[in-house]
CSV table of C-alpha atoms in Angstrom, one decimal:
chain,number,residue,atom,x,y,z
A,27,MET,CA,-62.7,31.5,123.9
A,28,GLU,CA,-58.9,31.7,122.1
A,29,GLU,CA,-57.2,28.5,120.6
A,30,GLU,CA,-54.2,27.6,122.0
A,31,GLN,CA,-51.2,28.6,119.5
A,32,PRO,CA,-49.2,25.1,118.9
A,33,THR,CA,-45.8,25.3,120.7
A,34,PRO,CA,-42.7,26.0,118.1
A,35,THR,CA,-40.6,22.9,117.1
A,36,PRO,CA,-37.1,23.6,117.5
A,37,THR,CA,-35.1,22.9,114.7
A,38,PRO,CA,-32.6,20.2,114.4
A,39,LEU,CA,-29.4,22.2,114.7
A,40,PHE,CA,-30.5,22.7,118.3
A,41,GLN,CA,-31.7,19.4,119.5
A,42,GLY,CA,-29.0,17.0,121.3
A,43,GLN,CA,-30.9,14.1,120.0
A,44,TRP,CA,-30.8,15.0,116.4
A,45,TRP,CA,-26.5,15.4,116.9
A,46,CYS,CA,-26.4,12.3,118.4
A,47,HIS,CA,-28.5,10.6,115.8
A,48,ARG,CA,-26.1,12.1,113.5
A,49,LEU,CA,-23.3,11.0,114.7
A,50,ALA,CA,-24.3,7.6,115.1
A,51,THR,CA,-25.2,7.2,111.9
A,52,ASN,CA,-22.0,8.6,110.3
A,53,LEU,CA,-19.7,6.5,112.8
A,54,ARG,CA,-21.3,3.7,112.6
A,55,LEU,CA,-19.3,0.8,110.7
A,56,LYS,CA,-20.3,-0.2,107.7
A,57,THR,CA,-18.2,-3.0,107.4
A,58,ASN,CA,-16.0,-4.7,110.2
A,59,LEU,CA,-13.4,-2.7,112.7
A,60,TRP,CA,-10.1,-4.0,111.1
A,61,SER,CA,-11.3,-2.8,107.7
A,62,GLU,CA,-11.8,0.5,108.6
A,63,LEU,CA,-8.8,0.8,110.0
A,64,GLY,CA,-7.0,-0.4,107.3
A,65,GLY,CA,-8.7,2.3,105.1
A,66,ALA,CA,-7.6,4.7,107.6
A,67,VAL,CA,-4.0,4.7,106.2
A,68,GLY,CA,-4.8,4.3,103.0
A,69,ASP,CA,-4.0,7.8,102.0
A,70,LEU,CA,-0.9,8.4,104.1
A,71,GLY,CA,1.4,7.7,101.0
A,72,THR,CA,0.1,10.9,99.9
A,73,TYR,CA,0.3,12.9,103.3
A,74,ILE,CA,3.6,11.4,105.1
A,75,PRO,CA,6.3,12.7,102.1
A,76,ILE,CA,4.8,15.9,101.7
A,77,VAL,CA,4.1,16.5,105.3
A,78,LEU,CA,8.1,15.6,105.9
A,79,SER,CA,8.8,17.8,103.1
A,80,LEU,CA,7.3,21.0,104.3
A,81,THR,CA,9.0,20.1,107.8
A,82,LEU,CA,12.4,19.7,106.4
A,83,VAL,CA,12.6,22.5,103.9
A,84,SER,CA,10.0,25.1,105.2
A,85,HIS,CA,10.4,24.6,108.9
A,86,LEU,CA,6.4,23.6,108.9
A,87,ASP,CA,5.4,22.9,112.7
A,88,LEU,CA,4.5,19.4,112.7
A,89,SER,CA,3.0,19.7,115.9
A,90,THR,CA,0.2,21.9,115.0
A,91,THR,CA,-0.1,20.6,111.6
A,92,LEU,CA,-0.9,16.8,113.3
A,93,ILE,CA,-3.3,18.3,115.6
A,94,ALA,CA,-5.3,20.2,113.2
A,95,THR,CA,-5.5,17.7,110.9
A,96,ALA,CA,-6.6,15.1,113.5
A,97,LEU,CA,-9.5,17.9,114.4
A,98,TYR,CA,-10.4,18.1,110.6
A,99,ASN,CA,-10.5,14.0,110.2
A,100,ILE,CA,-12.6,13.5,113.0
A,101,VAL,CA,-15.1,16.5,112.1
A,102,THR,CA,-15.3,15.6,108.5
A,103,GLY,CA,-16.0,12.0,109.4
A,104,LEU,CA,-18.9,13.3,111.4
A,105,LEU,CA,-20.5,15.7,109.4
A,106,PHE,CA,-20.2,13.2,105.7
A,107,GLY,CA,-20.5,9.9,107.1
A,108,ILE,CA,-17.6,8.4,104.4
A,109,PRO,CA,-13.7,8.3,104.6
A,110,MET,CA,-13.3,12.1,103.4
A,111,PRO,CA,-9.4,12.4,103.3
A,112,VAL,CA,-7.7,15.4,104.5
A,113,GLN,CA,-5.0,16.0,102.6
A,114,PRO,CA,-2.1,18.7,101.8
A,115,MET,CA,-2.9,21.2,99.1
A,116,LYS,CA,-0.1,19.7,97.0
A,117,SER,CA,0.4,22.6,94.3
A,118,ILE,CA,1.3,25.1,97.6
A,119,ALA,CA,3.7,22.3,99.1
A,120,ALA,CA,5.4,21.8,95.7
A,121,VAL,CA,6.0,25.6,95.2
A,122,SER,CA,7.2,25.5,98.9
A,123,VAL,CA,9.6,22.9,98.6
A,124,SER,CA,10.6,22.9,94.7
A,125,GLU,CA,10.8,26.7,94.1
A,126,THR,CA,13.7,29.0,95.3
A,127,PRO,CA,13.8,30.9,97.3
A,128,HIS,CA,11.5,28.6,99.2
A,129,LEU,CA,8.3,29.9,100.9
A,130,SER,CA,7.9,30.6,104.8
A,131,THR,CA,5.7,29.5,107.1
A,132,SER,CA,3.7,32.8,106.9
A,133,GLN,CA,3.7,32.3,103.2
A,134,ILE,CA,2.3,29.4,103.3
A,135,ALA,CA,-0.4,30.5,105.6
A,136,ALA,CA,-1.2,33.3,103.4
A,137,ALA,CA,-1.5,31.1,100.0
A,138,GLY,CA,-3.4,28.6,102.3
A,139,ILE,CA,-6.2,31.5,103.5
A,140,SER,CA,-6.2,32.9,100.3
A,141,THR,CA,-7.0,29.7,98.8
A,142,ALA,CA,-9.6,28.7,101.3
A,143,THR,CA,-11.4,31.9,101.1
A,144,VAL,CA,-12.2,31.7,97.1
A,145,LEU,CA,-13.3,28.0,97.9
A,146,LEU,CA,-15.6,29.3,100.8
A,147,PHE,CA,-17.0,32.0,98.5
A,148,LEU,CA,-17.7,29.9,95.8
A,149,GLY,CA,-19.6,27.0,98.3
A,150,ALA,CA,-21.5,30.0,100.3
A,151,THR,CA,-23.0,31.7,97.2
A,152,GLY,CA,-24.2,28.3,95.2
A,153,LEU,CA,-21.6,28.8,92.6
A,154,MET,CA,-19.7,25.3,93.1
A,155,SER,CA,-22.8,23.2,92.7
A,156,ILE,CA,-23.2,25.4,89.2
A,157,PHE,CA,-19.7,24.2,88.4
A,158,TYR,CA,-20.6,20.7,89.5
A,159,ARG,CA,-23.5,20.3,87.4
A,160,VAL,CA,-22.3,22.3,84.4
A,161,ILE,CA,-18.8,20.5,83.9
A,162,PRO,CA,-19.4,17.4,81.4
A,163,LEU,CA,-18.0,13.9,82.8
A,164,PRO,CA,-15.7,13.5,80.6
A,165,VAL,CA,-13.7,16.5,81.6
A,166,VAL,CA,-13.9,15.5,85.0
A,167,ARG,CA,-12.6,11.6,84.4
A,168,GLY,CA,-9.9,13.1,82.5
A,169,VAL,CA,-8.8,15.3,85.5
A,170,GLN,CA,-9.1,12.0,87.8
A,171,LEU,CA,-7.3,9.6,85.7
A,172,SER,CA,-4.1,12.4,85.3
A,173,GLN,CA,-4.3,12.9,89.3
A,174,GLY,CA,-4.2,9.0,89.2
A,175,LEU,CA,-1.7,8.3,87.0
A,176,SER,CA,0.6,11.0,88.6
A,177,PHE,CA,0.3,9.4,91.8
A,178,ALA,CA,1.3,6.0,90.6
A,179,PHE,CA,3.9,7.4,88.3
A,180,SER,CA,5.5,8.8,91.8
A,181,ALA,CA,5.1,6.0,93.5
A,182,VAL,CA,6.9,4.0,90.9
A,183,LYS,CA,10.1,6.5,91.5
A,184,TYR,CA,9.2,5.7,95.2
A,185,ILE,CA,9.4,2.6,94.9
A,186,ARG,CA,12.6,2.3,92.7
A,187,ASN,CA,14.8,5.1,93.5
A,188,THR,CA,15.9,6.3,97.0
A,189,GLN,CA,14.1,10.3,97.9
A,190,ASP,CA,16.0,13.2,98.9
A,191,PHE,CA,12.3,15.6,100.0
A,192,ALA,CA,14.3,17.9,101.8
A,193,ALA,CA,15.6,18.8,98.2
A,194,GLY,CA,12.7,17.4,96.2
A,195,LYS,CA,14.8,15.0,94.0
A,196,SER,CA,15.1,11.4,93.2
A,197,GLY,CA,18.4,9.7,94.2
A,198,PRO,CA,20.1,6.4,92.8
A,199,PRO,CA,18.4,2.9,92.3
A,200,ARG,CA,17.1,1.7,95.4
A,201,PRO,CA,19.1,-1.4,96.7
A,202,TRP,CA,17.8,-4.7,97.0
A,203,LEU,CA,18.8,-5.6,100.5
A,204,GLY,CA,18.3,-3.3,103.3
A,205,LEU,CA,15.7,-2.3,105.8
A,206,ASP,CA,14.4,0.3,102.8
A,207,GLY,CA,15.3,-2.1,99.9
A,208,LEU,CA,13.5,-3.2,97.3
A,209,ILE,CA,12.7,-6.6,98.7
A,210,VAL,CA,10.6,-4.9,101.3
A,211,ALA,CA,8.8,-3.0,99.0
A,212,LEU,CA,8.0,-5.7,96.8
A,213,PHE,CA,7.1,-7.6,99.9
A,214,SER,CA,4.7,-5.3,101.2
A,215,LEU,CA,3.1,-5.0,97.4
A,216,LEU,CA,2.5,-8.7,97.5
A,217,PHE,CA,1.2,-8.7,101.0
A,218,LEU,CA,-1.4,-6.1,100.0
A,219,ILE,CA,-2.1,-7.7,96.3
A,220,LEU,CA,-2.9,-11.0,98.0
A,221,CYS,CA,-4.9,-9.8,100.4
A,222,THR,CA,-7.0,-6.9,98.7
A,223,GLY,CA,-7.0,-8.4,95.2
A,224,SER,CA,-8.1,-5.9,92.4
A,225,GLY,CA,-9.9,-3.6,95.5
A,226,ASP,CA,-13.5,-5.2,95.0
A,227,SER,CA,-15.2,-6.2,97.9
A,228,VAL,CA,-16.1,-9.8,98.6
A,229,GLU,CA,-19.9,-9.9,98.1
A,230,ILE,CA,-21.5,-12.2,101.2
A,231,HIS,CA,-24.9,-14.1,99.7
A,232,GLN,CA,-27.1,-13.4,102.2
A,233,ASN,CA,-30.1,-15.5,100.2
A,234,PRO,CA,-30.0,-19.3,101.5
A,235,SER,CA,-30.8,-20.3,98.2
A,236,LEU,CA,-28.3,-19.0,96.3
A,237,ASN,CA,-25.5,-20.4,99.0
A,238,GLN,CA,-27.0,-24.1,98.6
A,239,SER,CA,-26.8,-23.4,94.5
A,240,GLU,CA,-23.2,-23.2,95.0
A,241,SER,CA,-20.6,-25.6,94.9
A,242,LEU,CA,-18.7,-26.8,97.5
A,243,SER,CA,-15.7,-25.2,95.8
A,244,GLN,CA,-17.1,-22.0,95.1
A,245,ARG,CA,-18.0,-21.7,98.8
A,246,ARG,CA,-14.4,-22.6,100.1
A,247,VAL,CA,-13.4,-19.8,97.4
A,248,HIS,CA,-15.7,-17.2,98.6
A,249,ARG,CA,-15.2,-18.2,102.6
A,250,ARG,CA,-11.2,-17.9,101.5
A,251,PHE,CA,-11.6,-14.3,99.8
A,252,ARG,CA,-13.7,-13.3,102.8
A,253,VAL,CA,-10.7,-14.3,105.2
A,254,LEU,CA,-8.3,-12.4,103.2
A,255,SER,CA,-10.4,-9.2,102.9
A,256,ALA,CA,-11.0,-8.9,106.2
A,257,ILE,CA,-7.3,-8.4,107.2
A,258,PRO,CA,-6.4,-4.9,107.6
A,259,ALA,CA,-3.3,-5.1,105.0
A,260,ALA,CA,-2.2,-1.6,105.0
A,261,LEU,CA,-2.5,-0.8,108.6
A,262,ILE,CA,-0.1,-3.9,109.0
A,263,VAL,CA,2.4,-2.6,106.1
A,264,PHE,CA,2.0,0.6,107.8
A,265,LEU,CA,2.9,-0.5,111.2
A,266,PHE,CA,5.8,-2.9,109.8
A,267,GLY,CA,7.3,0.4,108.3
A,268,LEU,CA,6.9,2.1,111.8
A,269,VAL,CA,8.9,-0.9,113.3
A,270,LEU,CA,11.2,-0.4,110.6
A,271,CYS,CA,12.4,3.2,111.6
A,272,PHE,CA,13.8,2.3,114.9
A,273,PHE,CA,15.7,-0.5,113.6
A,274,LYS,CA,17.1,1.8,111.1
A,275,ASP,CA,18.4,4.2,113.5
A,276,PRO,CA,17.5,3.3,117.4
A,277,SER,CA,19.1,7.0,118.5
A,278,ILE,CA,15.1,7.7,117.5
A,279,TRP,CA,14.8,7.0,120.9
A,280,LYS,CA,17.1,9.5,122.6
A,281,ASP,CA,15.4,12.7,120.2
A,282,LEU,CA,12.4,12.2,121.3
A,283,GLN,CA,10.6,14.9,123.4
A,284,PHE,CA,7.0,14.4,124.8
A,285,GLY,CA,4.3,17.3,124.7
A,286,PRO,CA,3.0,19.5,121.6
A,287,SER,CA,4.9,22.4,120.7
A,288,GLN,CA,3.1,25.9,121.8
A,289,ILE,CA,0.6,27.3,119.4
A,290,LYS,CA,1.1,30.7,118.2
A,291,LEU,CA,-0.9,32.9,115.7
A,292,MET,CA,0.9,33.8,112.5
A,293,LYS,CA,2.4,37.0,111.8
A,294,ILE,CA,1.3,37.6,108.1
A,295,THR,CA,3.0,40.7,106.5
A,296,TRP,CA,1.9,42.5,103.3
A,297,GLU,CA,4.7,40.9,101.6
A,298,ASP,CA,3.9,37.6,102.9
A,299,TRP,CA,0.0,37.8,101.3
A,300,LYS,CA,1.5,39.0,98.0
A,301,ILE,CA,4.0,36.4,97.5
A,302,GLY,CA,1.7,33.7,98.6
A,303,PHE,CA,-1.1,34.7,96.8
A,304,VAL,CA,1.1,34.8,93.2
A,305,ARG,CA,3.3,32.1,93.8
A,306,ALA,CA,1.1,29.3,95.4
A,307,ALA,CA,-2.5,30.2,95.8
A,308,ILE,CA,-3.1,30.6,92.2
A,309,PRO,CA,-1.9,27.8,90.9
A,310,GLN,CA,-3.7,25.9,93.9
A,311,ILE,CA,-7.2,27.1,93.2
A,312,PRO,CA,-8.1,25.7,90.0
A,313,LEU,CA,-6.2,22.6,91.1
A,314,SER,CA,-8.7,22.4,94.3
A,315,ILE,CA,-11.5,23.6,92.5
A,316,LEU,CA,-11.4,20.6,90.2
A,317,ASN,CA,-9.5,17.9,92.5
A,318,SER,CA,-10.8,18.8,95.9
A,319,VAL,CA,-14.4,19.7,94.9
A,320,ILE,CA,-15.5,18.5,91.8
A,321,ALA,CA,-13.5,15.1,91.4
A,322,VAL,CA,-14.4,14.3,95.0
A,323,CYS,CA,-17.8,15.0,94.6
A,324,LYS,CA,-17.9,12.6,91.7
A,325,LEU,CA,-16.1,10.0,93.0
A,326,SER,CA,-18.2,10.1,96.1
A,327,ALA,CA,-21.0,9.5,93.8
A,328,ASP,CA,-19.5,6.4,92.0
A,329,LEU,CA,-18.1,5.1,95.4
A,330,PHE,CA,-21.3,5.8,97.8
A,331,PRO,CA,-24.4,6.3,95.7
A,332,ASP,CA,-26.8,6.3,98.8
A,333,ARG,CA,-24.4,9.1,100.5
A,334,GLU,CA,-23.3,11.5,97.7
A,335,VAL,CA,-21.7,14.8,99.3
A,336,SER,CA,-22.5,18.0,97.8
A,337,ALA,CA,-20.2,20.3,96.3
A,338,THR,CA,-21.3,23.5,98.4
A,339,ALA,CA,-20.8,21.1,101.7
A,340,VAL,CA,-17.0,20.3,100.5
A,341,SER,CA,-16.2,23.6,99.5
A,342,VAL,CA,-17.0,25.1,102.4
A,343,SER,CA,-15.1,22.6,104.1
A,344,VAL,CA,-12.1,23.1,103.0
A,345,GLY,CA,-12.3,27.2,103.5
A,346,ALA,CA,-13.6,26.8,107.0
A,347,MET,CA,-10.4,23.9,107.9
A,348,ASN,CA,-7.9,26.5,106.4
A,349,LEU,CA,-9.4,29.8,107.7
A,350,VAL,CA,-9.0,28.4,111.1
A,351,GLY,CA,-5.8,26.3,111.1
A,352,CYS,CA,-3.6,28.1,109.0
A,353,TRP,CA,-3.8,31.1,111.4
A,354,PHE,CA,-1.9,28.7,114.0
A,355,GLY,CA,0.5,27.8,111.2
A,356,ALA,CA,-1.0,24.5,110.3
A,357,MET,CA,-0.4,22.9,106.6
A,358,PRO,CA,-2.9,24.1,104.0
A,359,VAL,CA,-5.4,21.1,103.4
A,360,CYS,CA,-8.3,20.0,101.2
A,361,HIS,CA,-10.3,16.9,100.4
A,362,GLY,CA,-8.7,14.9,97.6
A,363,ALA,CA,-10.3,12.5,95.5
A,364,GLY,CA,-7.4,10.7,95.4
A,365,GLY,CA,-7.2,10.1,99.6
A,366,LEU,CA,-11.0,9.2,99.1
A,367,ALA,CA,-10.1,6.2,96.8
A,368,GLY,CA,-6.9,5.0,98.7
A,369,GLN,CA,-8.9,5.0,101.9
A,370,TYR,CA,-11.7,3.2,100.1
A,371,ARG,CA,-9.3,0.7,98.0
A,372,PHE,CA,-8.3,-0.3,101.5
A,373,GLY,CA,-11.3,-0.9,103.5
A,374,GLY,CA,-12.7,2.5,104.8
A,375,ARG,CA,-16.8,2.5,104.3
A,376,SER,CA,-17.5,5.1,106.7
A,377,GLY,CA,-16.7,8.4,108.7
A,378,ALA,CA,-15.5,6.1,111.1
A,379,SER,CA,-12.2,5.4,109.2
A,380,VAL,CA,-11.2,8.9,109.0
A,381,ALA,CA,-11.8,9.4,112.6
A,382,PHE,CA,-9.8,6.6,113.9
A,383,LEU,CA,-7.0,8.3,111.5
A,384,GLY,CA,-7.6,11.6,113.5
A,385,VAL,CA,-7.6,10.2,116.7
A,386,GLY,CA,-4.2,8.6,116.1
A,387,LYS,CA,-2.9,11.8,114.6
A,388,LEU,CA,-4.0,13.4,117.9
A,389,LEU,CA,-2.8,11.4,119.7
A,390,ILE,CA,0.9,11.4,118.1
A,391,GLY,CA,0.8,15.2,117.8
A,392,LEU,CA,0.1,15.9,121.7
A,393,VAL,CA,2.5,12.9,123.2
A,394,PHE,CA,5.4,13.4,120.6
A,395,GLY,CA,5.0,17.1,119.3
A,396,ASN,CA,7.6,18.2,116.7
A,397,SER,CA,10.1,15.6,117.4
A,398,PHE,CA,8.2,12.8,115.7
A,399,VAL,CA,9.7,14.3,112.3
A,400,ARG,CA,12.7,12.3,113.8
A,401,ILE,CA,10.3,8.7,112.9
A,402,LEU,CA,9.2,9.9,109.6
A,403,GLY,CA,12.4,10.8,108.4
A,404,GLN,CA,13.3,7.2,109.1
A,405,PHE,CA,10.0,5.6,107.5
A,406,PRO,CA,10.7,3.3,104.7
A,407,ILE,CA,9.9,5.2,101.3
A,408,GLY,CA,9.5,2.5,99.6
A,409,ILE,CA,6.5,1.1,101.9
A,410,LEU,CA,5.1,5.0,101.2
A,411,GLY,CA,5.3,4.2,97.7
A,412,VAL,CA,3.2,0.7,97.6
A,413,LEU,CA,0.4,2.7,99.6
A,414,LEU,CA,0.5,5.6,96.9
A,415,LEU,CA,0.8,3.4,93.9
A,416,PHE,CA,-2.7,1.6,95.3
A,417,ALA,CA,-4.5,4.9,95.7
A,418,GLY,CA,-3.4,6.2,92.4
A,419,ILE,CA,-4.3,3.2,90.5
A,420,GLU,CA,-8.0,3.1,92.4
A,421,LEU,CA,-8.3,6.9,91.5
A,422,ALA,CA,-7.2,6.3,87.6
A,423,MET,CA,-10.0,3.1,87.6
A,424,ALA,CA,-12.8,5.8,88.0
A,425,SER,CA,-12.9,6.6,84.6
A,426,ARG,CA,-13.4,3.2,83.1
A,427,ASP,CA,-17.5,4.0,82.9
A,428,MET,CA,-16.9,6.3,79.4
A,429,ASN,CA,-19.3,4.4,77.4
A,430,SER,CA,-18.4,6.2,73.9
A,431,LYS,CA,-15.6,6.9,72.0
A,432,GLU,CA,-16.2,10.5,71.8
A,433,GLU,CA,-16.4,10.4,75.9
A,434,SER,CA,-13.2,8.5,76.0
A,435,PHE,CA,-11.6,10.9,73.4
A,436,VAL,CA,-12.3,13.5,75.6
A,437,MET,CA,-11.0,12.1,78.8
A,438,LEU,CA,-7.8,11.0,77.5
A,439,VAL,CA,-6.9,14.3,75.8
A,440,CYS,CA,-7.8,15.8,79.2
A,441,ALA,CA,-5.5,13.8,81.0
A,442,ALA,CA,-2.7,13.8,78.7
A,443,VAL,CA,-2.5,17.7,78.6
A,444,SER,CA,-3.0,17.4,82.2
A,445,LEU,CA,-0.3,14.9,82.4
A,446,THR,CA,2.3,16.4,79.9
A,447,GLY,CA,1.6,20.2,81.0
A,448,SER,CA,1.8,19.5,84.9
A,449,SER,CA,-1.4,21.2,85.4
A,450,ALA,CA,-4.7,20.1,85.8
A,451,ALA,CA,-6.2,23.4,85.0
A,452,LEU,CA,-4.6,23.5,81.6
A,453,GLY,CA,-5.8,19.8,80.7
A,454,PHE,CA,-9.2,20.8,81.9
A,455,GLY,CA,-9.5,24.1,80.0
A,456,CYS,CA,-8.6,21.7,77.2
A,457,GLY,CA,-11.0,19.5,78.0
A,458,ILE,CA,-13.9,21.8,78.2
A,459,VAL,CA,-12.9,23.6,74.6
A,460,LEU,CA,-12.7,20.0,73.2
A,461,PHE,CA,-15.8,19.3,74.5
A,462,LEU,CA,-17.7,22.1,73.4
A,463,LEU,CA,-16.1,21.5,69.9
A,464,LEU,CA,-17.5,17.9,69.5
A,465,LYS,CA,-20.9,19.2,70.7
A,466,LEU,CA,-20.7,22.0,67.8
A,467,ARG,CA,-19.7,19.6,65.7
A,468,GLU,CA,-22.8,17.5,66.4
A,469,MET,CA,-24.9,20.4,66.4
A,470,GLU,CA,-23.9,21.9,62.9
A,471,CYS,CA,-24.4,18.7,61.2
A,472,LEU,CA,-27.8,17.7,63.0
A,473,LYS,CA,-28.6,21.0,61.3
A,474,PHE,CA,-26.9,20.3,58.1
A,475,HIS,CA,-29.0,17.3,58.0
A,476,SER,CA,-32.3,19.2,58.5
A,477,LYS,CA,-31.5,21.5,56.2
A,478,SER,CA,-30.9,18.4,53.7
A,479,SER,CA,-34.3,16.6,54.7
A,480,ALA,CA,-36.5,19.7,54.6
A,481,HIS,CA,-34.9,20.4,50.8
A,482,ASP,CA,-35.6,17.0,49.9
A,483,ASP,CA,-39.4,17.1,50.8
A,484,GLU,CA,-40.0,20.1,49.1
A,485,ALA,CA,-38.6,19.2,46.0
A,486,SER,CA,-41.0,15.6,46.0
A,487,HIS,CA,-43.7,18.1,46.5
A,488,LEU,CA,-42.6,20.1,43.5
A,489,GLN,CA,-42.1,17.0,41.4
A,490,PRO,CA,-44.8,16.3,38.5
A,491,LEU,CA,-46.8,13.4,38.7
A,492,GLN,CA,-46.0,11.0,36.2
A,493,VAL,CA,-48.9,9.3,34.5
């Protein structure tokens, strides 16, 4: 009698229950709904200025970008289970806006596809995981510190001076009064500080004995902190800025047109490939590897030790997003450590945070389309500066875990070179060289010490005994 063969178990990839479980796990709220909504707008201080600049200067299709990045947000929230941001590729955007002649939309798409191809190759072959393991932590912290301080410096400029994003320049000092004056920015800053403090989450004691040991005044302080931390401060500030847009220019209502723009496949010539790769992709690739993959994975390990994401998954994610969206004119995007820090800073703790952001972008893109640029053009820049300031400081504070003077030395040199040279790749290279030199120095000293010890032992054996 033949034995019955066991029925093969289907792989989880084809099981609907597995996907439902993953969806429920990664999109489950880790705090409360309002905190996740507040974290959803935590990286808009970076997103809005770059999108607005590319729309005004390079004629980026805002409707396609909003819809594409909305889908990216929803998918990344589902796959990673943390507030993984979707941010513009900053180097490509900087070249497109600041250098002349400005890059065309097809050249921007070519730069994004070229960068995505490299990241997809590094992720699919496992090379990105090797880079993640071998790159010294002080060098990564130096890149994070430089990026965080760079965001903070830009934020202070947004707050202090008027901005012309179309020209990529800062204007005269911002007036105190007005709907985009210093008083509005400072009021938003004070409100965020009072609600969120330094960004530390308030611990809620679950042990009744600990609650009993606290004094009445301590319990009152904890209760007030919990109430303040439950306020979606960043979301309130952002909605306040949206309301001010219509007071600044009431004619916005007349210019709004409903419905998305028609999605078209990009026509990229050989000349577009050459210009996009040489002028924009080459400076973007090292920045994407360092800040969009390595740094964001290190930061996720710090913020979510139980949900650390792999460098392979992040690299493949960046590659896949742009290999799809850029062909239809969407803005090149990546996962930035600054965006993750900003969303965490304002309460984002799960994939639901970025999924909420994705739903909001999708509705705006489908309802208002390209006409939404009129609203973005009137958004108070001082408020964007306040949001960007908190995101930058949160990212910079990730470097506070350096435990030795040697690690701090490498980190600070790497950050200094990155800031003064305006290149994370240059700072990264200097940090690697400095780290290797210090290790070589240590090895030579140990080698010299071992030789000296062996010579002393030999001399002691040869020394005659004294009677």
